[in-house]
mmCIF file of N, CA and C in Angstrom:
data_model
loop_
_atom_site.group_PDB
_atom_site.id
_atom_site.type_symbol
_atom_site.label_atom_id
_atom_site.label_comp_id
_atom_site.label_asym_id
_atom_site.label_seq_id
_atom_site.Cartn_x
_atom_site.Cartn_y
_atom_site.Cartn_z
ATOM 1 N N GLN Z 1 15.059 -8.723 -7.567
ATOM 2 C CA GLN Z 1 15.525 -7.725 -6.602
ATOM 3 C C GLN Z 1 15.075 -6.342 -7.034
ATOM 4 N N VAL Z 2 14.567 -5.577 -6.090
ATOM 5 C CA VAL Z 2 14.105 -4.216 -6.359
ATOM 6 C C VAL Z 2 14.794 -3.276 -5.370
ATOM 7 N N GLN Z 3 15.454 -2.280 -5.874
ATOM 8 C CA GLN Z 3 16.040 -1.251 -5.007
ATOM 9 C C GLN Z 3 15.113 -0.033 -4.997
ATOM 10 N N LEU Z 4 14.966 0.538 -3.805
ATOM 11 C CA LEU Z 4 14.075 1.680 -3.627
ATOM 12 C C LEU Z 4 14.857 2.832 -2.998
ATOM 13 N N VAL Z 5 14.675 4.013 -3.544
ATOM 14 C CA VAL Z 5 15.359 5.193 -3.020
ATOM 15 C C VAL Z 5 14.324 6.292 -2.795
ATOM 16 N N GLU Z 6 14.192 6.696 -1.524
ATOM 17 C CA GLU Z 6 13.256 7.762 -1.179
ATOM 18 C C GLU Z 6 13.953 9.115 -1.189
ATOM 19 N N SER Z 7 13.169 10.145 -1.407
ATOM 20 C CA SER Z 7 13.658 11.514 -1.313
ATOM 21 C C SER Z 7 12.480 12.433 -1.013
ATOM 22 N N GLY Z 8 12.800 13.668 -0.602
ATOM 23 C CA GLY Z 8 11.757 14.668 -0.426
ATOM 24 C C GLY Z 8 11.399 14.990 0.996
ATOM 25 N N GLY Z 9 12.001 14.298 1.948
ATOM 26 C CA GLY Z 9 11.710 14.616 3.332
ATOM 27 C C GLY Z 9 12.297 15.956 3.733
ATOM 28 N N GLY Z 10 11.943 16.385 4.923
ATOM 29 C CA GLY Z 10 12.466 17.653 5.417
ATOM 30 C C GLY Z 10 11.679 18.143 6.602
ATOM 31 N N SER Z 11 11.895 19.410 6.932
ATOM 32 C CA SER Z 11 11.209 20.032 8.061
ATOM 33 C C SER Z 11 10.212 21.062 7.548
ATOM 34 N N VAL Z 12 9.048 21.082 8.163
ATOM 35 C CA VAL Z 12 7.994 21.995 7.736
ATOM 36 C C VAL Z 12 7.153 22.352 8.950
ATOM 37 N N GLN Z 13 6.520 23.492 8.889
ATOM 38 C CA GLN Z 13 5.622 23.882 9.971
ATOM 39 C C GLN Z 13 4.262 23.217 9.797
ATOM 40 N N ALA Z 14 3.551 23.094 10.895
ATOM 41 C CA ALA Z 14 2.207 22.525 10.853
ATOM 42 C C ALA Z 14 1.349 23.277 9.839
ATOM 43 N N GLY Z 15 0.587 22.502 9.071
ATOM 44 C CA GLY Z 15 -0.235 23.071 8.018
ATOM 45 C C GLY Z 15 0.442 23.099 6.665
ATOM 46 N N GLY Z 16 1.737 22.835 6.652
ATOM 47 C CA GLY Z 16 2.490 22.854 5.411
ATOM 48 C C GLY Z 16 2.372 21.556 4.633
ATOM 49 N N SER Z 17 3.139 21.494 3.544
ATOM 50 C CA SER Z 17 3.089 20.343 2.636
ATOM 51 C C SER Z 17 4.491 19.861 2.292
ATOM 52 N N LEU Z 18 4.572 18.585 1.985
ATOM 53 C CA LEU Z 18 5.790 17.969 1.459
ATOM 54 C C LEU Z 18 5.382 16.903 0.460
ATOM 55 N N ARG Z 19 6.260 16.645 -0.501
ATOM 56 C CA ARG Z 19 6.030 15.540 -1.427
ATOM 57 C C ARG Z 19 7.229 14.606 -1.368
ATOM 58 N N LEU Z 20 6.967 13.373 -1.032
ATOM 59 C CA LEU Z 20 7.993 12.343 -1.015
ATOM 60 C C LEU Z 20 7.988 11.590 -2.340
ATOM 61 N N SER Z 21 9.174 11.167 -2.748
ATOM 62 C CA SER Z 21 9.323 10.371 -3.961
ATOM 63 C C SER Z 21 10.015 9.066 -3.630
ATOM 64 N N CYS Z 22 9.664 8.032 -4.356
ATOM 65 C CA CYS Z 22 10.298 6.724 -4.205
ATOM 66 C C CYS Z 22 10.577 6.183 -5.592
ATOM 67 N N ALA Z 23 11.846 6.116 -5.939
ATOM 68 C CA ALA Z 23 12.240 5.605 -7.245
ATOM 69 C C ALA Z 23 12.621 4.136 -7.111
ATOM 70 N N ALA Z 24 11.949 3.298 -7.867
ATOM 71 C CA ALA Z 24 12.248 1.869 -7.877
ATOM 72 C C ALA Z 24 13.190 1.555 -9.034
ATOM 73 N N SER Z 25 14.107 0.628 -8.778
ATOM 74 C CA SER Z 25 15.062 0.265 -9.835
ATOM 75 C C SER Z 25 14.335 -0.314 -11.043
ATOM 76 N N ARG Z 26 13.230 -0.974 -10.789
ATOM 77 C CA ARG Z 26 12.405 -1.499 -11.857
ATOM 78 C C ARG Z 26 11.068 -1.938 -11.276
ATOM 79 N N TYR Z 27 10.075 -2.017 -12.135
ATOM 80 C CA TYR Z 27 8.791 -2.581 -11.741
ATOM 81 C C TYR Z 27 8.788 -4.035 -12.204
ATOM 82 N N THR Z 28 8.532 -4.938 -11.283
ATOM 83 C CA THR Z 28 8.396 -6.350 -11.615
ATOM 84 C C THR Z 28 7.167 -6.874 -10.889
ATOM 85 N N SER Z 29 6.930 -8.163 -10.993
ATOM 86 C CA SER Z 29 5.819 -8.745 -10.240
ATOM 87 C C SER Z 29 6.045 -8.604 -8.738
ATOM 88 N N SER Z 30 7.312 -8.396 -8.357
ATOM 89 C CA SER Z 30 7.622 -8.212 -6.937
ATOM 90 C C SER Z 30 7.263 -6.827 -6.433
ATOM 91 N N SER Z 31 6.898 -5.944 -7.354
ATOM 92 C CA SER Z 31 6.549 -4.582 -6.960
ATOM 93 C C SER Z 31 5.187 -4.197 -7.498
ATOM 94 N N ASP Z 32 4.293 -5.181 -7.606
ATOM 95 C CA ASP Z 32 2.926 -4.857 -7.995
ATOM 96 C C ASP Z 32 2.296 -3.897 -6.999
ATOM 97 N N CYS Z 33 2.674 -4.026 -5.764
ATOM 98 C CA CYS Z 33 2.203 -3.140 -4.711
ATOM 99 C C CYS Z 33 3.349 -2.246 -4.263
ATOM 100 N N MET Z 34 3.054 -0.960 -4.143
ATOM 101 C CA MET Z 34 3.992 -0.003 -3.585
ATOM 102 C C MET Z 34 3.281 0.708 -2.441
ATOM 103 N N ALA Z 35 4.037 0.970 -1.399
ATOM 104 C CA ALA Z 35 3.396 1.564 -0.221
ATOM 105 C C ALA Z 35 4.355 2.472 0.516
ATOM 106 N N TRP Z 36 3.773 3.326 1.309
ATOM 107 C CA TRP Z 36 4.517 4.186 2.228
ATOM 108 C C TRP Z 36 4.169 3.786 3.664
ATOM 109 N N PHE Z 37 5.211 3.713 4.471
ATOM 110 C CA PHE Z 37 5.072 3.461 5.894
ATOM 111 C C PHE Z 37 5.795 4.564 6.646
ATOM 112 N N ARG Z 38 5.514 4.665 7.933
ATOM 113 C CA ARG Z 38 6.238 5.621 8.757
ATOM 114 C C ARG Z 38 6.453 5.038 10.144
ATOM 115 N N GLN Z 39 7.507 5.516 10.755
ATOM 116 C CA GLN Z 39 7.822 5.063 12.108
ATOM 117 C C GLN Z 39 8.440 6.201 12.882
ATOM 118 N N ALA Z 40 7.791 6.542 13.977
ATOM 119 C CA ALA Z 40 8.314 7.552 14.893
ATOM 120 C C ALA Z 40 9.026 6.838 16.029
ATOM 121 N N PRO Z 41 9.961 7.509 16.673
ATOM 122 C CA PRO Z 41 10.706 6.875 17.779
ATOM 123 C C PRO Z 41 9.752 6.332 18.835
ATOM 124 N N GLY Z 42 9.968 5.066 19.202
ATOM 125 C CA GLY Z 42 9.155 4.448 20.233
ATOM 126 C C GLY Z 42 7.841 3.888 19.745
ATOM 127 N N ASN Z 43 7.541 4.097 18.461
ATOM 128 C CA ASN Z 43 6.283 3.609 17.900
ATOM 129 C C ASN Z 43 6.529 2.467 16.923
ATOM 130 N N GLU Z 44 5.488 1.695 16.686
ATOM 131 C CA GLU Z 44 5.573 0.650 15.669
ATOM 132 C C GLU Z 44 5.469 1.268 14.279
ATOM 133 N N ARG Z 45 5.958 0.534 13.300
ATOM 134 C CA ARG Z 45 5.842 0.995 11.923
ATOM 135 C C ARG Z 45 4.377 0.989 11.514
ATOM 136 N N GLU Z 46 3.953 2.073 10.917
ATOM 137 C CA GLU Z 46 2.546 2.266 10.551
ATOM 138 C C GLU Z 46 2.396 2.353 9.039
ATOM 139 N N GLY Z 47 1.452 1.639 8.488
ATOM 140 C CA GLY Z 47 1.144 1.759 7.071
ATOM 141 C C GLY Z 47 0.400 3.044 6.797
ATOM 142 N N VAL Z 48 0.850 3.817 5.834
ATOM 143 C CA VAL Z 48 0.260 5.117 5.531
ATOM 144 C C VAL Z 48 -0.636 5.045 4.303
ATOM 145 N N ALA Z 49 -0.092 4.489 3.226
ATOM 146 C CA ALA Z 49 -0.858 4.429 1.981
ATOM 147 C C ALA Z 49 -0.228 3.398 1.059
ATOM 148 N N SER Z 50 -1.039 2.858 0.160
ATOM 149 C CA SER Z 50 -0.532 1.876 -0.793
ATOM 150 C C SER Z 50 -1.215 2.070 -2.143
ATOM 151 N N ILE Z 51 -0.562 1.550 -3.181
ATOM 152 C CA ILE Z 51 -1.094 1.647 -4.524
ATOM 153 C C ILE Z 51 -0.788 0.366 -5.280
ATOM 154 N N TYR Z 52 -1.765 -0.119 -6.033
ATOM 155 C CA TYR Z 52 -1.570 -1.261 -6.912
ATOM 156 C C TYR Z 52 -1.116 -0.682 -8.245
ATOM 157 N N THR Z 53 0.112 -0.924 -8.595
ATOM 158 C CA THR Z 53 0.732 -0.197 -9.702
ATOM 159 C C THR Z 53 0.068 -0.458 -11.053
ATOM 160 N N HIS Z 54 -0.511 -1.631 -11.238
ATOM 161 C CA HIS Z 54 -1.098 -1.945 -12.538
ATOM 162 C C HIS Z 54 -2.426 -1.229 -12.772
ATOM 163 N N VAL Z 55 -3.139 -0.962 -11.678
ATOM 164 C CA VAL Z 55 -4.486 -0.403 -11.811
ATOM 165 C C VAL Z 55 -4.566 1.019 -11.253
ATOM 166 N N GLY Z 56 -3.744 1.285 -10.247
ATOM 167 C CA GLY Z 56 -3.761 2.614 -9.627
ATOM 168 C C GLY Z 56 -4.698 2.745 -8.456
ATOM 169 N N THR Z 57 -5.271 1.620 -8.009
ATOM 170 C CA THR Z 57 -6.137 1.677 -6.834
ATOM 171 C C THR Z 57 -5.303 1.976 -5.596
ATOM 172 N N THR Z 58 -5.895 2.694 -4.672
ATOM 173 C CA THR Z 58 -5.161 3.165 -3.505
ATOM 174 C C THR Z 58 -5.896 2.851 -2.212
ATOM 175 N N VAL Z 59 -5.136 2.755 -1.148
ATOM 176 C CA VAL Z 59 -5.659 2.545 0.206
ATOM 177 C C VAL Z 59 -4.918 3.494 1.134
ATOM 178 N N TYR Z 60 -5.646 4.077 2.085
ATOM 179 C CA TYR Z 60 -5.049 5.027 3.023
ATOM 180 C C TYR Z 60 -5.372 4.643 4.460
ATOM 181 N N ALA Z 61 -4.434 4.943 5.340
ATOM 182 C CA ALA Z 61 -4.727 4.855 6.761
ATOM 183 C C ALA Z 61 -5.714 5.957 7.128
ATOM 184 N N ASP Z 62 -6.565 5.674 8.099
ATOM 185 C CA ASP Z 62 -7.559 6.669 8.517
ATOM 186 C C ASP Z 62 -6.901 7.980 8.960
ATOM 187 N N SER Z 63 -5.723 7.874 9.542
ATOM 188 C CA SER Z 63 -5.057 9.053 10.089
ATOM 189 C C SER Z 63 -4.615 10.048 9.017
ATOM 190 N N VAL Z 64 -4.556 9.608 7.756
ATOM 191 C CA VAL Z 64 -4.074 10.503 6.702
ATOM 192 C C VAL Z 64 -5.093 10.734 5.593
ATOM 193 N N LYS Z 65 -6.235 10.081 5.663
ATOM 194 C CA LYS Z 65 -7.255 10.239 4.622
ATOM 195 C C LYS Z 65 -7.642 11.696 4.470
ATOM 196 N N GLY Z 66 -7.710 12.145 3.235
ATOM 197 C CA GLY Z 66 -8.075 13.524 2.949
ATOM 198 C C GLY Z 66 -6.916 14.502 3.009
ATOM 199 N N ARG Z 67 -5.766 14.045 3.510
ATOM 200 C CA ARG Z 67 -4.595 14.922 3.605
ATOM 201 C C ARG Z 67 -3.437 14.428 2.741
ATOM 202 N N PHE Z 68 -3.287 13.126 2.631
ATOM 203 C CA PHE Z 68 -2.189 12.537 1.874
ATOM 204 C C PHE Z 68 -2.733 11.903 0.595
ATOM 205 N N THR Z 69 -1.904 11.937 -0.442
ATOM 206 C CA THR Z 69 -2.263 11.296 -1.705
ATOM 207 C C THR Z 69 -1.071 10.513 -2.234
ATOM 208 N N ILE Z 70 -1.295 9.238 -2.500
ATOM 209 C CA ILE Z 70 -0.262 8.417 -3.122
ATOM 210 C C ILE Z 70 -0.553 8.366 -4.616
ATOM 211 N N SER Z 71 0.498 8.481 -5.403
ATOM 212 C CA SER Z 71 0.345 8.440 -6.858
ATOM 213 C C SER Z 71 1.604 7.830 -7.458
ATOM 214 N N GLN Z 72 1.573 7.652 -8.770
ATOM 215 C CA GLN Z 72 2.736 7.041 -9.403
ATOM 216 C C GLN Z 72 2.945 7.608 -10.798
ATOM 217 N N ASP Z 73 4.180 7.517 -11.219
ATOM 218 C CA ASP Z 73 4.535 7.729 -12.622
ATOM 219 C C ASP Z 73 5.075 6.386 -13.091
ATOM 220 N N TYR Z 74 4.201 5.636 -13.738
ATOM 221 C CA TYR Z 74 4.552 4.255 -14.089
ATOM 222 C C TYR Z 74 5.768 4.202 -15.008
ATOM 223 N N ALA Z 75 5.855 5.162 -15.912
ATOM 224 C CA ALA Z 75 6.965 5.177 -16.873
ATOM 225 C C ALA Z 75 8.308 5.415 -16.187
ATOM 226 N N LYS Z 76 8.271 6.078 -15.033
ATOM 227 C CA LYS Z 76 9.500 6.396 -14.307
ATOM 228 C C LYS Z 76 9.725 5.455 -13.120
ATOM 229 N N ASN Z 77 8.858 4.456 -12.962
ATOM 230 C CA ASN Z 77 8.980 3.535 -11.821
ATOM 231 C C ASN Z 77 9.041 4.296 -10.505
ATOM 232 N N THR Z 78 8.244 5.327 -10.393
ATOM 233 C CA THR Z 78 8.314 6.210 -9.225
ATOM 234 C C THR Z 78 6.939 6.369 -8.598
ATOM 235 N N VAL Z 79 6.937 6.313 -7.289
ATOM 236 C CA VAL Z 79 5.732 6.520 -6.501
ATOM 237 C C VAL Z 79 5.914 7.768 -5.653
ATOM 238 N N TYR Z 80 4.845 8.505 -5.483
ATOM 239 C CA TYR Z 80 4.895 9.755 -4.730
ATOM 240 C C TYR Z 80 3.934 9.702 -3.542
ATOM 241 N N LEU Z 81 4.238 10.497 -2.549
ATOM 242 C CA LEU Z 81 3.313 10.709 -1.438
ATOM 243 C C LEU Z 81 3.210 12.213 -1.223
ATOM 244 N N GLN Z 82 2.100 12.781 -1.654
ATOM 245 C CA GLN Z 82 1.849 14.195 -1.425
ATOM 246 C C GLN Z 82 1.194 14.348 -0.057
ATOM 247 N N MET Z 83 1.829 15.113 0.803
ATOM 248 C CA MET Z 83 1.351 15.277 2.174
ATOM 249 C C MET Z 83 0.975 16.733 2.396
ATOM 250 N N ASN Z 84 -0.303 16.963 2.626
ATOM 251 C CA ASN Z 84 -0.816 18.306 2.878
ATOM 252 C C ASN Z 84 -1.353 18.407 4.305
ATOM 253 N N SER Z 85 -1.549 19.623 4.746
ATOM 254 C CA SER Z 85 -2.091 19.874 6.088
ATOM 255 C C SER Z 85 -1.353 19.053 7.138
ATOM 256 N N LEU Z 86 -0.053 19.110 7.076
ATOM 257 C CA LEU Z 86 0.765 18.289 7.971
ATOM 258 C C LEU Z 86 0.588 18.703 9.426
ATOM 259 N N LYS Z 87 0.668 17.700 10.290
ATOM 260 C CA LYS Z 87 0.522 17.886 11.732
ATOM 261 C C LYS Z 87 1.793 17.404 12.413
ATOM 262 N N PRO Z 88 2.062 17.904 13.617
ATOM 263 C CA PRO Z 88 3.252 17.424 14.338
ATOM 264 C C PRO Z 88 3.269 15.905 14.501
ATOM 265 N N GLU Z 89 2.104 15.311 14.643
ATOM 266 C CA GLU Z 89 2.061 13.854 14.807
ATOM 267 C C GLU Z 89 2.383 13.092 13.524
ATOM 268 N N ASP Z 90 2.540 13.788 12.422
ATOM 269 C CA ASP Z 90 2.997 13.155 11.179
ATOM 270 C C ASP Z 90 4.518 13.012 11.141
ATOM 271 N N SER Z 91 5.200 13.600 12.103
ATOM 272 C CA SER Z 91 6.658 13.515 12.150
ATOM 273 C C SER Z 91 7.090 12.073 12.334
ATOM 274 N N ALA Z 92 7.979 11.615 11.459
ATOM 275 C CA ALA Z 92 8.440 10.225 11.500
ATOM 276 C C ALA Z 92 9.458 10.014 10.391
ATOM 277 N N MET Z 93 10.081 8.855 10.427
ATOM 278 C CA MET Z 93 10.850 8.396 9.278
ATOM 279 C C MET Z 93 9.861 7.710 8.339
ATOM 280 N N TYR Z 94 9.872 8.117 7.091
ATOM 281 C CA TYR Z 94 8.965 7.554 6.099
ATOM 282 C C TYR Z 94 9.724 6.595 5.189
ATOM 283 N N TYR Z 95 9.143 5.424 5.012
ATOM 284 C CA TYR Z 95 9.761 4.374 4.215
ATOM 285 C C TYR Z 95 8.869 4.006 3.033
ATOM 286 N N CYS Z 96 9.495 3.765 1.927
ATOM 287 C CA CYS Z 96 8.831 3.224 0.753
ATOM 288 C C CYS Z 96 9.066 1.713 0.735
ATOM 289 N N ALA Z 97 8.076 0.961 0.276
ATOM 290 C CA ALA Z 97 8.208 -0.490 0.232
ATOM 291 C C ALA Z 97 7.528 -1.051 -1.008
ATOM 292 N N ALA Z 98 8.021 -2.203 -1.431
ATOM 293 C CA ALA Z 98 7.460 -2.889 -2.608
ATOM 294 C C ALA Z 98 7.109 -4.320 -2.241
ATOM 295 N N GLY Z 99 5.978 -4.781 -2.765
ATOM 296 C CA GLY Z 99 5.546 -6.143 -2.502
ATOM 297 C C GLY Z 99 4.640 -6.638 -3.600
ATOM 298 N N SER Z 100 4.105 -7.837 -3.422
ATOM 299 C CA SER Z 100 3.303 -8.458 -4.469
ATOM 300 C C SER Z 100 1.989 -9.038 -3.954
ATOM 301 N N TRP Z 101 1.560 -8.664 -2.763
ATOM 302 C CA TRP Z 101 0.320 -9.205 -2.194
ATOM 303 C C TRP Z 101 -0.853 -8.367 -2.658
ATOM 304 N N VAL Z 102 -1.549 -8.864 -3.654
ATOM 305 C CA VAL Z 102 -2.690 -8.154 -4.222
ATOM 306 C C VAL Z 102 -3.958 -8.910 -3.853
ATOM 307 N N VAL Z 103 -4.945 -8.211 -3.353
ATOM 308 C CA VAL Z 103 -6.218 -8.818 -2.964
ATOM 309 C C VAL Z 103 -7.337 -8.073 -3.677
ATOM 310 N N GLY Z 104 -7.964 -8.727 -4.618
ATOM 311 C CA GLY Z 104 -9.085 -8.109 -5.300
ATOM 312 C C GLY Z 104 -8.746 -6.774 -5.945
ATOM 313 N N SER Z 105 -7.618 -6.719 -6.639
ATOM 314 C CA SER Z 105 -7.149 -5.501 -7.313
ATOM 315 C C SER Z 105 -6.836 -4.383 -6.332
ATOM 316 N N MET Z 106 -6.500 -4.742 -5.115
ATOM 317 C CA MET Z 106 -6.102 -3.752 -4.119
ATOM 318 C C MET Z 106 -4.823 -4.224 -3.421
ATOM 319 N N CYS Z 107 -4.048 -3.256 -3.030
ATOM 320 C CA CYS Z 107 -2.885 -3.529 -2.198
ATOM 321 C C CYS Z 107 -3.107 -2.819 -0.868
ATOM 322 N N TYR Z 108 -2.677 -3.438 0.206
ATOM 323 C CA TYR Z 108 -2.901 -2.873 1.532
ATOM 324 C C TYR Z 108 -1.560 -2.594 2.211
ATOM 325 N N PRO Z 109 -1.456 -1.474 2.927
ATOM 326 C CA PRO Z 109 -0.187 -1.112 3.561
ATOM 327 C C PRO Z 109 0.030 -1.872 4.872
ATOM 328 N N GLN Z 110 0.281 -3.173 4.719
ATOM 329 C CA GLN Z 110 0.561 -4.028 5.874
ATOM 330 C C GLN Z 110 2.003 -4.505 5.737
ATOM 331 N N ALA Z 111 2.844 -4.096 6.664
ATOM 332 C CA ALA Z 111 4.287 -4.273 6.528
ATOM 333 C C ALA Z 111 4.737 -5.703 6.222
ATOM 334 N N PRO Z 112 4.170 -6.730 6.849
ATOM 335 C CA PRO Z 112 4.679 -8.085 6.567
ATOM 336 C C PRO Z 112 4.517 -8.511 5.113
ATOM 337 N N GLN Z 113 3.683 -7.833 4.354
ATOM 338 C CA GLN Z 113 3.434 -8.200 2.966
ATOM 339 C C GLN Z 113 4.431 -7.578 1.996
ATOM 340 N N TYR Z 114 5.371 -6.809 2.507
ATOM 341 C CA TYR Z 114 6.317 -6.107 1.650
ATOM 342 C C TYR Z 114 7.724 -6.649 1.843
ATOM 343 N N ASN Z 115 8.373 -6.934 0.721
ATOM 344 C CA ASN Z 115 9.668 -7.603 0.763
ATOM 345 C C ASN Z 115 10.853 -6.670 0.563
ATOM 346 N N TYR Z 116 10.603 -5.516 -0.041
ATOM 347 C CA TYR Z 116 11.694 -4.601 -0.362
ATOM 348 C C TYR Z 116 11.412 -3.250 0.276
ATOM 349 N N TRP Z 117 12.453 -2.684 0.868
ATOM 350 C CA TRP Z 117 12.307 -1.448 1.620
ATOM 351 C C TRP Z 117 13.406 -0.462 1.261
ATOM 352 N N GLY Z 118 13.041 0.805 1.250
ATOM 353 C CA GLY Z 118 14.043 1.840 1.100
ATOM 354 C C GLY Z 118 14.686 2.177 2.429
ATOM 355 N N GLN Z 119 15.612 3.119 2.396
ATOM 356 C CA GLN Z 119 16.352 3.506 3.600
ATOM 357 C C GLN Z 119 15.580 4.504 4.461
ATOM 358 N N GLY Z 120 14.600 5.130 3.883
ATOM 359 C CA GLY Z 120 13.790 6.065 4.652
ATOM 360 C C GLY Z 120 14.185 7.511 4.441
ATOM 361 N N THR Z 121 13.221 8.388 4.661
ATOM 362 C CA THR Z 121 13.463 9.824 4.608
ATOM 363 C C THR Z 121 12.707 10.473 5.769
ATOM 364 N N GLN Z 122 13.372 11.383 6.459
ATOM 365 C CA GLN Z 122 12.825 11.963 7.679
ATOM 366 C C GLN Z 122 11.877 13.109 7.367
ATOM 367 N N VAL Z 123 10.738 13.099 8.032
ATOM 368 C CA VAL Z 123 9.778 14.201 7.960
ATOM 369 C C VAL Z 123 9.579 14.734 9.369
ATOM 370 N N THR Z 124 9.785 16.019 9.536
ATOM 371 C CA THR Z 124 9.607 16.663 10.831
ATOM 372 C C THR Z 124 8.642 17.831 10.683
ATOM 373 N N VAL Z 125 7.580 17.817 11.477
ATOM 374 C CA VAL Z 125 6.574 18.864 11.429
ATOM 375 C C VAL Z 125 6.557 19.570 12.773
ATOM 376 N N SER Z 126 6.812 20.854 12.739
ATOM 377 C CA SER Z 126 6.862 21.631 13.980
ATOM 378 C C SER Z 126 5.557 22.403 14.164
ATOM 379 N N SER Z 127 5.213 22.598 15.429
ATOM 380 C CA SER Z 127 3.949 23.302 15.742
ATOM 381 C C SER Z 127 4.147 24.799 15.800
#
């Protein structure tokens, strides 16, 4: 069992930055992959970024490439999402998730592959 707690959401103007944190109760084989997802009202949950915790390889959705960075502090069992150049369309509830589906030393932000989820943190970007 892995518990995940997100923090760092808030309101920001377009062009601003936020850093989200996700603290995992522990790293196990069930959390080889850590990822961030987001869901806006009326939309499906979207994979934003993922990281393979053992190697540090990352994958990003096209919509956030060059603006968002996923990273980790392995010693603290914590994953971060640095979000720069935020746009109103980035507004959503952001969720952290943990899973174990590794493909060729990569983890992919595909929701069905993740077994543990945090409660979410709201990000609102105003124009």
